[in-house]
Coordinates of C-alpha atoms in Angstrom, one line a residue:
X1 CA -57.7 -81.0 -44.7
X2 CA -58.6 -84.8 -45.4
X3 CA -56.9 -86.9 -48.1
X4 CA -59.7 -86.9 -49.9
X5 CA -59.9 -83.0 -50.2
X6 CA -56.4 -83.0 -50.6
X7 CA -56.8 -85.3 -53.9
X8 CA -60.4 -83.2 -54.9
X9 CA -58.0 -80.4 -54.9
X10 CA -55.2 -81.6 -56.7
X11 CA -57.9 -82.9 -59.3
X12 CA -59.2 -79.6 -59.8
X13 CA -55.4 -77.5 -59.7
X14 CA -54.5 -80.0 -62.9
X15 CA -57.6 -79.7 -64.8
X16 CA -57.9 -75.9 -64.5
X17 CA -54.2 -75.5 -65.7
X18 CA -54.6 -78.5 -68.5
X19 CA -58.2 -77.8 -70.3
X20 CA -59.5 -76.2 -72.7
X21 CA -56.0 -75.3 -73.5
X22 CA -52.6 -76.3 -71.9
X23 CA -51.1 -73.0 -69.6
X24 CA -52.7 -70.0 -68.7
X25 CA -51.9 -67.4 -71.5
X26 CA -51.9 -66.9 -75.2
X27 CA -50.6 -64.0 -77.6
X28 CA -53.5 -62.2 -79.3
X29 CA -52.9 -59.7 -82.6
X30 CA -53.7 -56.3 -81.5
X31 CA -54.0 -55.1 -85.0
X32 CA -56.1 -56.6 -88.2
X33 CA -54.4 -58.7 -90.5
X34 CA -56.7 -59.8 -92.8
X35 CA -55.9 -58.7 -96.4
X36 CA -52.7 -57.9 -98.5
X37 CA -52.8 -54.1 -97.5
X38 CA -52.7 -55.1 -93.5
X39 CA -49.9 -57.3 -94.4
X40 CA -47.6 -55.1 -96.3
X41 CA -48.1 -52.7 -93.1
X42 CA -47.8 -55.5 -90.0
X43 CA -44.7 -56.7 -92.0
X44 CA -42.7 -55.9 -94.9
X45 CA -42.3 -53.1 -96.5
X46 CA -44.2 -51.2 -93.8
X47 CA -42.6 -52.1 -91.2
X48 CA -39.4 -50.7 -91.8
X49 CA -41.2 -47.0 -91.7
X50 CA -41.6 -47.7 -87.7
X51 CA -38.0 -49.5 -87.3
X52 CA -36.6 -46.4 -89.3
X53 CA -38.6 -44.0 -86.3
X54 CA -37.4 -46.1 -83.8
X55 CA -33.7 -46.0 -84.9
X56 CA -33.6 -42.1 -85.1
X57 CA -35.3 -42.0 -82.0
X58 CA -35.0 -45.1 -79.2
X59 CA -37.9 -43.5 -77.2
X60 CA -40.6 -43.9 -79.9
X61 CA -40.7 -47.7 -79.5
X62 CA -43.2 -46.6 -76.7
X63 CA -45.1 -45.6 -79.6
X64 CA -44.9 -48.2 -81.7
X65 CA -44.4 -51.3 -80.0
X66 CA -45.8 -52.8 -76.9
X67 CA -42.4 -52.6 -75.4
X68 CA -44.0 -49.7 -73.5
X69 CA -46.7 -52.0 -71.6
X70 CA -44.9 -55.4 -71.4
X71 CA -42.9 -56.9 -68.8
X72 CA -40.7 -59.7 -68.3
X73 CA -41.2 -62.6 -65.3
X74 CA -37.7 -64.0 -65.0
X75 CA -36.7 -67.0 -62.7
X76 CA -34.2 -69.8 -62.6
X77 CA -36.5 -71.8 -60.0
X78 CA -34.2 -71.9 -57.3
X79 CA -36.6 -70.6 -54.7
X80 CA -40.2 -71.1 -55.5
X81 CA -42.5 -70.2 -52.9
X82 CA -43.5 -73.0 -50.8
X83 CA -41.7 -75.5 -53.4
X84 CA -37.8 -74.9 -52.9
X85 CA -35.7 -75.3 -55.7
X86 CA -37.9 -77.1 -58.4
X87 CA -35.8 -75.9 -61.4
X88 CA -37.1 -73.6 -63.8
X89 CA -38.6 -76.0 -66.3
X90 CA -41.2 -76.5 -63.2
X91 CA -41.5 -73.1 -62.0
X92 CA -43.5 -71.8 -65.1
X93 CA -47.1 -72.3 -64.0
X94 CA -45.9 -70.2 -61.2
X95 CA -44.4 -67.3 -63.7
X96 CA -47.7 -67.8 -65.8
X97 CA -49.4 -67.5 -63.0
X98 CA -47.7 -63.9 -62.1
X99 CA -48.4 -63.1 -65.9
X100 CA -51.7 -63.3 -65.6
X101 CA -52.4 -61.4 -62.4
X102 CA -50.3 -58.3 -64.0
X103 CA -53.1 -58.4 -67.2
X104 CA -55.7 -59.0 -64.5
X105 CA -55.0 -56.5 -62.2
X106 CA -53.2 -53.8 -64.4
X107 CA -54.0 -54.7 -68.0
X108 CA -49.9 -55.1 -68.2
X109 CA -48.7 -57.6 -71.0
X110 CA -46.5 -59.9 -69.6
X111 CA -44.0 -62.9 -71.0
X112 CA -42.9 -65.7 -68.0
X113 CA -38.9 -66.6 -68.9
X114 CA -37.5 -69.8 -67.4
X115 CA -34.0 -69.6 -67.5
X116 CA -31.8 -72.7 -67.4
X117 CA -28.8 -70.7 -65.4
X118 CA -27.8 -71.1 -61.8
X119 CA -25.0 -69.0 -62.1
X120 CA -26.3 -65.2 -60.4
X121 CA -23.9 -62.9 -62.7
X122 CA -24.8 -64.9 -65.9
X123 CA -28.2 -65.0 -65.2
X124 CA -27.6 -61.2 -64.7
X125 CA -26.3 -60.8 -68.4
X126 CA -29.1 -62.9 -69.9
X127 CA -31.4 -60.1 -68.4
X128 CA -29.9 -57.2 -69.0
X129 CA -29.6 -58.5 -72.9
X130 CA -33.5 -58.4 -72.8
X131 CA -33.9 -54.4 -72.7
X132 CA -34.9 -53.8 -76.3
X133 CA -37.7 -56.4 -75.5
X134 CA -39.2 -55.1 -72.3
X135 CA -40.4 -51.8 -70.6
X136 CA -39.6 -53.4 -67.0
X137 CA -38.0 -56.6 -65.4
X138 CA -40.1 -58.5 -62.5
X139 CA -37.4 -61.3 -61.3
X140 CA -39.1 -63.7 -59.4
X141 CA -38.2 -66.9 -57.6
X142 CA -34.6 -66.6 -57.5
X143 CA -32.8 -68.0 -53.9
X144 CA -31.1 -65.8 -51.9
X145 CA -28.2 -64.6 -52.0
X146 CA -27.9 -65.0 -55.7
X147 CA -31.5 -62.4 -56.0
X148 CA -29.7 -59.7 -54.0
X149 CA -26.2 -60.3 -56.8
X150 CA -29.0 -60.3 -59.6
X151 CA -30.9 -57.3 -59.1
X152 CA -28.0 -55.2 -58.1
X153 CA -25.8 -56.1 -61.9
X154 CA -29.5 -55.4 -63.6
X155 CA -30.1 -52.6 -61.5
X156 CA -26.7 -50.5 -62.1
X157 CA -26.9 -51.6 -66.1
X158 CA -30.4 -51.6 -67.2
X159 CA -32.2 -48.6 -68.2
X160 CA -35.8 -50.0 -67.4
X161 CA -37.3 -50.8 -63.7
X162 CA -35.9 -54.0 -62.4
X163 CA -37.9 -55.0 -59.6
X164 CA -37.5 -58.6 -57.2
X165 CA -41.1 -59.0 -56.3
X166 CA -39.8 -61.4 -53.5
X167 CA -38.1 -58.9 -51.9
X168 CA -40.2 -55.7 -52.3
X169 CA -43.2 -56.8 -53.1
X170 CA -43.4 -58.4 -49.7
X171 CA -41.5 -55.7 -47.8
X172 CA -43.9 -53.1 -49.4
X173 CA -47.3 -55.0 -48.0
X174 CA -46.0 -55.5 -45.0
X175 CA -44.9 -51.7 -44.8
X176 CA -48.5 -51.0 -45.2
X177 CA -49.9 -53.2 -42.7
X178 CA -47.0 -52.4 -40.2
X179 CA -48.5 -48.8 -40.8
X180 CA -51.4 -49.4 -40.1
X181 CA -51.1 -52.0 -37.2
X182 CA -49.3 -49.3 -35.5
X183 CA -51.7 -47.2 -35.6
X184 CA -54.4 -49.2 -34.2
X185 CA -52.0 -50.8 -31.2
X186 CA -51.4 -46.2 -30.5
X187 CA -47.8 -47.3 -31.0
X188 CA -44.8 -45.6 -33.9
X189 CA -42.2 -47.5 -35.8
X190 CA -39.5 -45.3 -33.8
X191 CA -40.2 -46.8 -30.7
X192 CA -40.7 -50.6 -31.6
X193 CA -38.8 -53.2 -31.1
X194 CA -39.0 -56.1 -33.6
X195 CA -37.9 -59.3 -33.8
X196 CA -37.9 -61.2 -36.9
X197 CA -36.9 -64.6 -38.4
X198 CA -35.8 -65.8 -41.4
X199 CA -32.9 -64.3 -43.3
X200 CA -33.7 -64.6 -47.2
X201 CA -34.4 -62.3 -49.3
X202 CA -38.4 -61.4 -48.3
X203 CA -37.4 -61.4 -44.7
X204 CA -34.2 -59.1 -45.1
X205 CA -36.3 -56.9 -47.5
X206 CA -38.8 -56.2 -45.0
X207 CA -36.3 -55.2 -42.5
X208 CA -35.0 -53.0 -44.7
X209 CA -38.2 -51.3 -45.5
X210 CA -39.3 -50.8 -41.8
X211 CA -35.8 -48.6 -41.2
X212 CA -36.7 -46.7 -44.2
X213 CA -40.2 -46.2 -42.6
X214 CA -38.5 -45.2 -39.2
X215 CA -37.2 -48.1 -37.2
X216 CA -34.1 -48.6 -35.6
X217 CA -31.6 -50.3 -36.5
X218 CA -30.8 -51.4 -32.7
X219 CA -34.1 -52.4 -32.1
X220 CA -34.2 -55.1 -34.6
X221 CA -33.2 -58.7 -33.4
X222 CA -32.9 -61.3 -36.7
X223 CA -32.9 -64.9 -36.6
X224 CA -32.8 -67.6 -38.1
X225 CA -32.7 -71.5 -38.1
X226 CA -29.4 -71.3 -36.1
X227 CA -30.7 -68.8 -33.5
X228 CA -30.1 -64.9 -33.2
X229 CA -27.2 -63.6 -35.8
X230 CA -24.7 -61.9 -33.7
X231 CA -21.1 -60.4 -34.2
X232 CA -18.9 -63.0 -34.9
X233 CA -21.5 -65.5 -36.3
X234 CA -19.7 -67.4 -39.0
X235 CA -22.4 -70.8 -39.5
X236 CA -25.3 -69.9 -42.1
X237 CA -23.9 -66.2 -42.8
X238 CA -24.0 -63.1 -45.7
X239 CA -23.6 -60.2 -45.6
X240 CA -26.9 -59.4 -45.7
X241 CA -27.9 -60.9 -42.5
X242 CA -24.7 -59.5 -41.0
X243 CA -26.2 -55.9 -41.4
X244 CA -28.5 -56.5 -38.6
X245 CA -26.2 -58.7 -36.5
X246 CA -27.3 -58.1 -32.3
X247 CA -24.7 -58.5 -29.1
X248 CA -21.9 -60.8 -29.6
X249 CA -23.3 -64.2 -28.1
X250 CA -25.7 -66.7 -29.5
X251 CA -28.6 -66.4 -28.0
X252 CA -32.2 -67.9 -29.6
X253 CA -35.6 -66.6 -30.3
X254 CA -37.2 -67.3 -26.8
X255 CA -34.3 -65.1 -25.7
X256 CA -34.7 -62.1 -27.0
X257 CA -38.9 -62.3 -27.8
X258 CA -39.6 -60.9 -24.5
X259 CA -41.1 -57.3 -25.0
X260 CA -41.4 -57.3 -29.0
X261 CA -43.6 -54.6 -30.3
X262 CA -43.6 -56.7 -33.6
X263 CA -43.2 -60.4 -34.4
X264 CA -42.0 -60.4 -38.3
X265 CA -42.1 -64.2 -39.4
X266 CA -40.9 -65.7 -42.9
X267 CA -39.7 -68.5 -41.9
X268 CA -41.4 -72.0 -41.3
X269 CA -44.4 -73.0 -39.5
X270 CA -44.7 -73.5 -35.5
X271 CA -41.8 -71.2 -35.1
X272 CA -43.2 -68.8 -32.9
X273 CA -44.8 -70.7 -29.6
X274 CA -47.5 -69.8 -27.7
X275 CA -45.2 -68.9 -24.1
X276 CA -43.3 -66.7 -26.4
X277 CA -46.5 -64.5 -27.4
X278 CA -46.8 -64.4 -24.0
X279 CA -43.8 -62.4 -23.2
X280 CA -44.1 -59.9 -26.0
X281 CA -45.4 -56.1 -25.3
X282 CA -49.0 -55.2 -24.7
X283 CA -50.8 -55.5 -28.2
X284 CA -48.5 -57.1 -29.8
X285 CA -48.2 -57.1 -33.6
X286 CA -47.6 -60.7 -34.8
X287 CA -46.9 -60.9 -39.0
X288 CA -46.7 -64.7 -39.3
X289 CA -46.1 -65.1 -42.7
X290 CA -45.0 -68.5 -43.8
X291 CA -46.6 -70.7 -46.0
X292 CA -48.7 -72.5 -46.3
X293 CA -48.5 -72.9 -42.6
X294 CA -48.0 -69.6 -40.5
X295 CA -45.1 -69.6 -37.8
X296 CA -48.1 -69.7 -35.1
X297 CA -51.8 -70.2 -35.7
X298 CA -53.7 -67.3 -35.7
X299 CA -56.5 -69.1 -32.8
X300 CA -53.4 -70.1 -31.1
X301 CA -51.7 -66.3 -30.6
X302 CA -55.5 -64.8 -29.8
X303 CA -55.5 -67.5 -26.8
X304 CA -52.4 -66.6 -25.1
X305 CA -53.1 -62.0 -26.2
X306 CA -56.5 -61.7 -27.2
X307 CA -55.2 -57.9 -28.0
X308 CA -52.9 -59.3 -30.2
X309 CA -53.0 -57.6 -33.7
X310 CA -52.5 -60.7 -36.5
X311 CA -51.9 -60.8 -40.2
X312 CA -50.8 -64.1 -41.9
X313 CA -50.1 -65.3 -45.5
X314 CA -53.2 -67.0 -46.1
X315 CA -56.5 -66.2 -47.8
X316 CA -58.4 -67.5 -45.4
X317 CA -57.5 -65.2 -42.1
X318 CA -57.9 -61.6 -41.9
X319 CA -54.8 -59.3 -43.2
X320 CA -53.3 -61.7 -45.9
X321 CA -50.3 -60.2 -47.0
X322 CA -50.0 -60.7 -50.8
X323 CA -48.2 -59.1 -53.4
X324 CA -50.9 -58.7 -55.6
X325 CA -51.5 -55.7 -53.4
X326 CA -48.5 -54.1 -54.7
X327 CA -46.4 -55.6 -58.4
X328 CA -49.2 -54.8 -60.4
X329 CA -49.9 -51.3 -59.7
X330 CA -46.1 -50.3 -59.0
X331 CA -45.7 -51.3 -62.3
X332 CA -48.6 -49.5 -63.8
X333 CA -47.3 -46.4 -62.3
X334 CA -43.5 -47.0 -63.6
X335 CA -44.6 -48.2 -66.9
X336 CA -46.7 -45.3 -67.4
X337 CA -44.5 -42.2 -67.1
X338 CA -41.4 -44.4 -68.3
X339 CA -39.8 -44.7 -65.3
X340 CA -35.9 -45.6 -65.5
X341 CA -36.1 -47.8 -61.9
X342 CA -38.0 -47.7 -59.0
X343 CA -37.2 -46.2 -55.9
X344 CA -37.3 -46.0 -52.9
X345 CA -39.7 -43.1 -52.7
X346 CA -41.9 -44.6 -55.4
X347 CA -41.7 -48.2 -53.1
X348 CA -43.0 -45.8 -50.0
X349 CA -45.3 -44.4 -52.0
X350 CA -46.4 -47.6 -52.8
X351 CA -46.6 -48.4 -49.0
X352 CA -48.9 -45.1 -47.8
X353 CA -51.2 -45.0 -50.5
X354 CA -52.1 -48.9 -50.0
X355 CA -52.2 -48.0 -46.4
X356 CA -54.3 -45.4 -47.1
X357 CA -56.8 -47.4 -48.8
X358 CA -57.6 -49.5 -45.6
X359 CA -58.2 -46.7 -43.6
X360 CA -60.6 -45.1 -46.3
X361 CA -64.3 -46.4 -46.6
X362 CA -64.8 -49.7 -48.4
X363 CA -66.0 -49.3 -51.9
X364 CA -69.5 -50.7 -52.9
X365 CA -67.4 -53.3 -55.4
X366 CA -64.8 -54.1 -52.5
X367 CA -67.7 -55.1 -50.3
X368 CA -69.6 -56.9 -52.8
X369 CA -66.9 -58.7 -54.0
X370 CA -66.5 -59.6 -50.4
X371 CA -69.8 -60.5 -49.0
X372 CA -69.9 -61.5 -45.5
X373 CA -66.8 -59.9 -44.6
X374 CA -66.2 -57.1 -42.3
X375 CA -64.0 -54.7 -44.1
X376 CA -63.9 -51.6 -41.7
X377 CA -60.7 -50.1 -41.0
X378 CA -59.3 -52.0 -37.4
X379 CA -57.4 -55.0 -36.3
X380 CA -58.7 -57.5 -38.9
X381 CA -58.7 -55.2 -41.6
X382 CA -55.0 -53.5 -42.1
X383 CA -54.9 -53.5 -45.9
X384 CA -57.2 -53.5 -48.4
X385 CA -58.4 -56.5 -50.4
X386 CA -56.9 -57.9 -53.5
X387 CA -60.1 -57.5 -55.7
X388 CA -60.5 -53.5 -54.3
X389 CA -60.7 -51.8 -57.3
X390 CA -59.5 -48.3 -56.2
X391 CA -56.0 -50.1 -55.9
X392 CA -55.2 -49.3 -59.4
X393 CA -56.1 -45.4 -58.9
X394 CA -54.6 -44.7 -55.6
X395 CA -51.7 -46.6 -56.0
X396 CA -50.7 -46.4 -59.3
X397 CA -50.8 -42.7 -59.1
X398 CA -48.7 -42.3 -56.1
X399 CA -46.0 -44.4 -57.3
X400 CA -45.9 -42.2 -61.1
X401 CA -46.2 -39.3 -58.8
X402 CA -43.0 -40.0 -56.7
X403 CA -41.3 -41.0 -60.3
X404 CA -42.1 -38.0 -61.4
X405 CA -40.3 -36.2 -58.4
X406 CA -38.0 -37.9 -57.9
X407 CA -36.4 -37.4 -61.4
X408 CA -36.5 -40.8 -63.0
X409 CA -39.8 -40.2 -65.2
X410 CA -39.0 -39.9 -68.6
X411 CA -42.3 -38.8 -69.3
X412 CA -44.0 -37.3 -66.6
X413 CA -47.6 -37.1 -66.5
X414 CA -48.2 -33.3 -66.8
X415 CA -52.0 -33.8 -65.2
X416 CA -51.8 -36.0 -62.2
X417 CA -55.7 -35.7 -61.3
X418 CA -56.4 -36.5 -64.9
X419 CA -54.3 -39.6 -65.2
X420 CA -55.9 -41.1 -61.7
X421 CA -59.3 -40.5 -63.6
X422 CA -58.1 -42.5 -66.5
X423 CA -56.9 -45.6 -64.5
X424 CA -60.2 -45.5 -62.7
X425 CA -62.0 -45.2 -65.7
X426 CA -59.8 -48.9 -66.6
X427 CA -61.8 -50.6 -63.6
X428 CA -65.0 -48.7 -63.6
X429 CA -66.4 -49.3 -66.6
X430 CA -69.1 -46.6 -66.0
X431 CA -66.3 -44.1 -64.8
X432 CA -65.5 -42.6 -67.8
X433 CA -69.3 -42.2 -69.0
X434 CA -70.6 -41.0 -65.6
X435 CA -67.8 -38.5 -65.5
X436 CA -69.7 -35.6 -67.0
X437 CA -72.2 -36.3 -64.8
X438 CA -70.1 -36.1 -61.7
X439 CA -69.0 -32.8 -62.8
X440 CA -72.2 -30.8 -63.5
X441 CA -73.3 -32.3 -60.1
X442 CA -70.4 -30.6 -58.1
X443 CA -71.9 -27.3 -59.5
X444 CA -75.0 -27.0 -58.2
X445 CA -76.7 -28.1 -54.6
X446 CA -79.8 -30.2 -53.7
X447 CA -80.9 -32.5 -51.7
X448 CA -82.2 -36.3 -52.6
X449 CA -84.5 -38.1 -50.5
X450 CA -83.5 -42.0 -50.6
X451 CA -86.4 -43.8 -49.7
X452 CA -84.8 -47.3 -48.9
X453 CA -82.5 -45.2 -46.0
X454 CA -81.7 -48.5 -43.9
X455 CA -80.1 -50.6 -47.1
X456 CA -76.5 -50.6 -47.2
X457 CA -76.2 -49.4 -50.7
X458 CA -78.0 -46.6 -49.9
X459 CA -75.6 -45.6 -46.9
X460 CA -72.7 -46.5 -49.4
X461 CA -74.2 -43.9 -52.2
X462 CA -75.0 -40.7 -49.7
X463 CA -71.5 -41.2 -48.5
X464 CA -70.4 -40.9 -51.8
X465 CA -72.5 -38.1 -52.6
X466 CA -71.2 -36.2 -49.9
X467 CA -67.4 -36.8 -50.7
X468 CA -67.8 -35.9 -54.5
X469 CA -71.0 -33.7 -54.7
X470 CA -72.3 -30.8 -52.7
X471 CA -75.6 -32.5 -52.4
X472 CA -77.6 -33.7 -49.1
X473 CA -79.0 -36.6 -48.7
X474 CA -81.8 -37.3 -47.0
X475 CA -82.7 -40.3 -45.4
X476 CA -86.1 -42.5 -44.5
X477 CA -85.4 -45.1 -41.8
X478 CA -85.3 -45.5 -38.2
X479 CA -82.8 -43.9 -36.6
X480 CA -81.2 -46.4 -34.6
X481 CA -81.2 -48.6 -37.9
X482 CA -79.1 -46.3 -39.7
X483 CA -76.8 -45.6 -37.1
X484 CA -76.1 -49.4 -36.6
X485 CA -75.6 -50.4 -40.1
X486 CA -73.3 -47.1 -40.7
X487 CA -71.4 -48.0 -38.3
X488 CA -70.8 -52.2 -39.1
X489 CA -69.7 -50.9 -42.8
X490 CA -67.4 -48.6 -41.1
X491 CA -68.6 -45.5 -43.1
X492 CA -67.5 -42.1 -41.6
X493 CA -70.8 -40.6 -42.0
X494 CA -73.4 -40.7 -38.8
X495 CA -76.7 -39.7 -39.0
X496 CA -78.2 -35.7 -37.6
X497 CA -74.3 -35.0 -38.3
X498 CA -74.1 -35.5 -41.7
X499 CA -77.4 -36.3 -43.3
X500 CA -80.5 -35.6 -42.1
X501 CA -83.5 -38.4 -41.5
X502 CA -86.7 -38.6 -41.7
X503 CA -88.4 -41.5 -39.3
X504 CA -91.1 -43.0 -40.7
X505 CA -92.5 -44.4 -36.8
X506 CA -92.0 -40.7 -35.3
X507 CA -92.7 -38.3 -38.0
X508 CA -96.4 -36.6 -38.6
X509 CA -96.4 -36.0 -42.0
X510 CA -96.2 -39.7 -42.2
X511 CA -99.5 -40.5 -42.5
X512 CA -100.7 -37.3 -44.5
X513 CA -98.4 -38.3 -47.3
X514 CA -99.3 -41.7 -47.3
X515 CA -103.2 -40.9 -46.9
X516 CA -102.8 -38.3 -49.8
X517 CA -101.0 -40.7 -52.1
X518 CA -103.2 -43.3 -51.4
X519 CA -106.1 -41.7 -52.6
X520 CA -104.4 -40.1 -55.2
X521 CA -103.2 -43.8 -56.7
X522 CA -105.8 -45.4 -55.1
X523 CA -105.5 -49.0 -57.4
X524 CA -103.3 -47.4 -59.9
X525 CA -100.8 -47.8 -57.1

């Protein structure tokens, strides 16, 4: 990037955080307060009727405060991605930031908290005094290892989810795409060996996740800035990193890359060479994560493997791995059924249903939103897209349905297919309207000619029709057409198999029908 994009950009970043009005949220009323009688209910005296409910029974402030959709963002600035540790006073267009993707992407109120405390176990006791404020805790930005000392005091004395996006969130993404990778390179997470660097708290988070998802603990080599962490290490140690200590001799990354399944990188860029792709296993899996600059350029990896199977943290490479994939939605799901933490069944959860999603067919909105992309299930498309609006269904559901058995739901959803419906219904504005219409289809059987059988849209709507429906579509198009463009979206349906066709160049009731409605129209036409 020149110095004069660099500026353009700076330029724009300041203006879009500075006008029409300084930050990026506000607080709105929810309820009218626009005469005497709306004030002597909002306030006092009837006010006291819902602190009097709520006193007599703690669980009602669900009902009568937002507590039950609102979240806290908590940082001290210590470890602000990409930044370091600006202080807190500088982190908060980075917390408002994370406030507004929760409303965005799971219409979850949110307040951003800078805390002036370096200190992890009284930062700890300034959190867990917020409980009465909040249905859930998102700490955010803290440095390692004070985040692992914070979450674990909030954790074991807060009542409400407490969850270190930094950590998890991360770990959880790159659970999916892991998943998924595997899958395409015919490889499983019991077999692999990995070798990852960077030590903080994202890096030892996602190490953590992968054993949970089936990796061994043996076949996981860690390093960092001083090399492999081994037995005996004492130079740049916790005991964190000391879980997944290898051998008792330094040793440094070139040394031990040679026949890694996996390359996990969250460290700093240029780390990973191009000789040292070279001696990983066949199709290797390279998650080069740091940013803004990944550990190796994608261009540079494909040169030495062209098999290789890539996903960086950056928007503009296939597989970005971003936590927007994953906070939003975990926390709809918690918030929803009242869940008292989250899990590690509701994190998995978490992990296979966004997994899940790639490997589905891309929705109409996914691949409109995305024009120009190819977002077919394969090695540059691992997880789904951050503006994929079944995200909110699939995952969100999954993660209230391992709450719910797992135990820590305080109100379980009773009707699991009926709660999905309702958070699609949140995205799809028309869902909720055209649901009546989806379910007197289902009961009967016909089939529907589509006319325009080559467009896109078209394929995207009979595939549809044939997951939801009983109907059959018909189709007018060439053959060959069809087949093509099904294939490129990456739909599952393939023509004579699951629809039938009806080729205009090779049919002879072509010209009849034409002929006929011809002269019936004639210049009405």
């Amino acid at each position: 990037m020149t110095d004069d994009a660099k500026d353009s950009l700076r330029e724009a970043a300041l203006h879009y955080h500075k006008y029409p009005k300084p930050g990026k949220l506000e607080i709105r009323a929810t309820k009218p307060l626009a005469t005497g009688r709306d004030l002597a209910r909002a306030y006092s005296p009837g006010v006291a009727e819902a602190c009097i409910e709520i006193k007599n029974d703690p669980d009602t402030a669900r009902d009568y405060t937002s507590r039950g959709n609102l979240v806290a963002v908590v940082t001290n600035g210590t470890a602000v991605l990409g930044l370091g540790n600006i202080g807190a006073l500088a982190s908060k267009p980075v917390m408002e930031g994370k406030a507004v993707l929760f409303k965005k992407f799971a219409n979850i109120d949110c307040f951003d908290l800078e805390l002036n405390e370096p200190d992890p176990e009284k930062l700890a006791d300034i959190v867990c005094a917020l409980e009465p404020t909040f249905g859930a805790i998102n700490l955010e930005d803290i440095k390692a290892p004070d985040c692992f000392i914070v979450e674990k005091l909030c954790r074991e004395r807060m009542n409400i989810p407490v969850f270190h996006d930094d950590q998890h969130g991360t770990a959880i993404v790159v659970g999916a795409a892991a998943t998924n990778a595997l899958r395409i390179a015919g490889k499983r997470f019991e077999d692999i060996k990995i070798v990852s660097t960077g030590g903080g708290a994202a890096g030892i988070a996602c190490l953590n996740m992968l054993l949970k998802l089936g990796v061994k603990r043996e076949n996981v080599y860690l390093c960092d800035i001083e090399g492999l962490v081994y037995e005996g290490r004492e130079k740049d140690m916790t005991p964190q990193k000391a879980e997944y200590a290898q051998g008792t001799t330094a040793a440094t990354l070139d040394d031990v890359i040679a026949g890694a399944d996996l390359f996990l990188g969250l460290s700093g860029p240029g780390v990973l060479k191009p000789e040292m792709v070279a001696k990983m296993a066949d199709r290797p899996i390279i998650f080069a994560l740091a940013n803004p600059n990944p550990e190796i350029d994608p261009d540079a990896a494909r040169a030495v493997n062209p098999n290789a199977i890539i996903a960086t943290g950056r928007s503009d490479f296939p597989n970005q791995v971003n936590n927007v994939l994953c906070f939003p939605f975990i926390f709809r799901g918690a918030l929803d059924v009242g869940a008292t933490e989250i899990n590690d069944e509701m994190k998995i959860a978490c992990v296979e249903g966004i997994a899940a999603l790639a490997r589905a067919t891309t929705s109409a909105e996914a691949a409109a939103a995305y024009k120009g992309e190819q977002l077919t299930f394969g090695a540059d498309y691992l997880i789904p897209k951050p503006f994929d609006p079944r995200l909110m269904g699939v995952v969100a559901s999954a993660v209230a349905g391992a709450a719910i058995a797992t135990g820590v739901a305080t109100r379980p959803v009773e009707d699991m297919k009926a709660y999905k419906a309702h958070l699609d219904g949140s995205v799809f504005k028309s869902a909720m309207i055209m649901r009546p219409v989806f379910d007197a289809a289902r009961t009967v059987t016909r089939r529907i000619v589509f006319a325009e059988g080559e467009d896109e849209r078209v394929l995207r709507a009979s595939q549809a029709i044939m997951e939801e429906t009983t109907d059959t579509p018909i189709l007018i198009g060439r053959p060959e057409v069809i087949a093509a463009r099904c294939e490129r979206a990456g739909l599952k349906i393939r023509p004579g198999v699951d629809f039938s066709i009806v080729n205009p160049q090779d049919d002879p009731r072509y010209r009849d029908y034409w002929g006929t409605y011809h002269d019936l129209m004639a210049r009405r036409g």
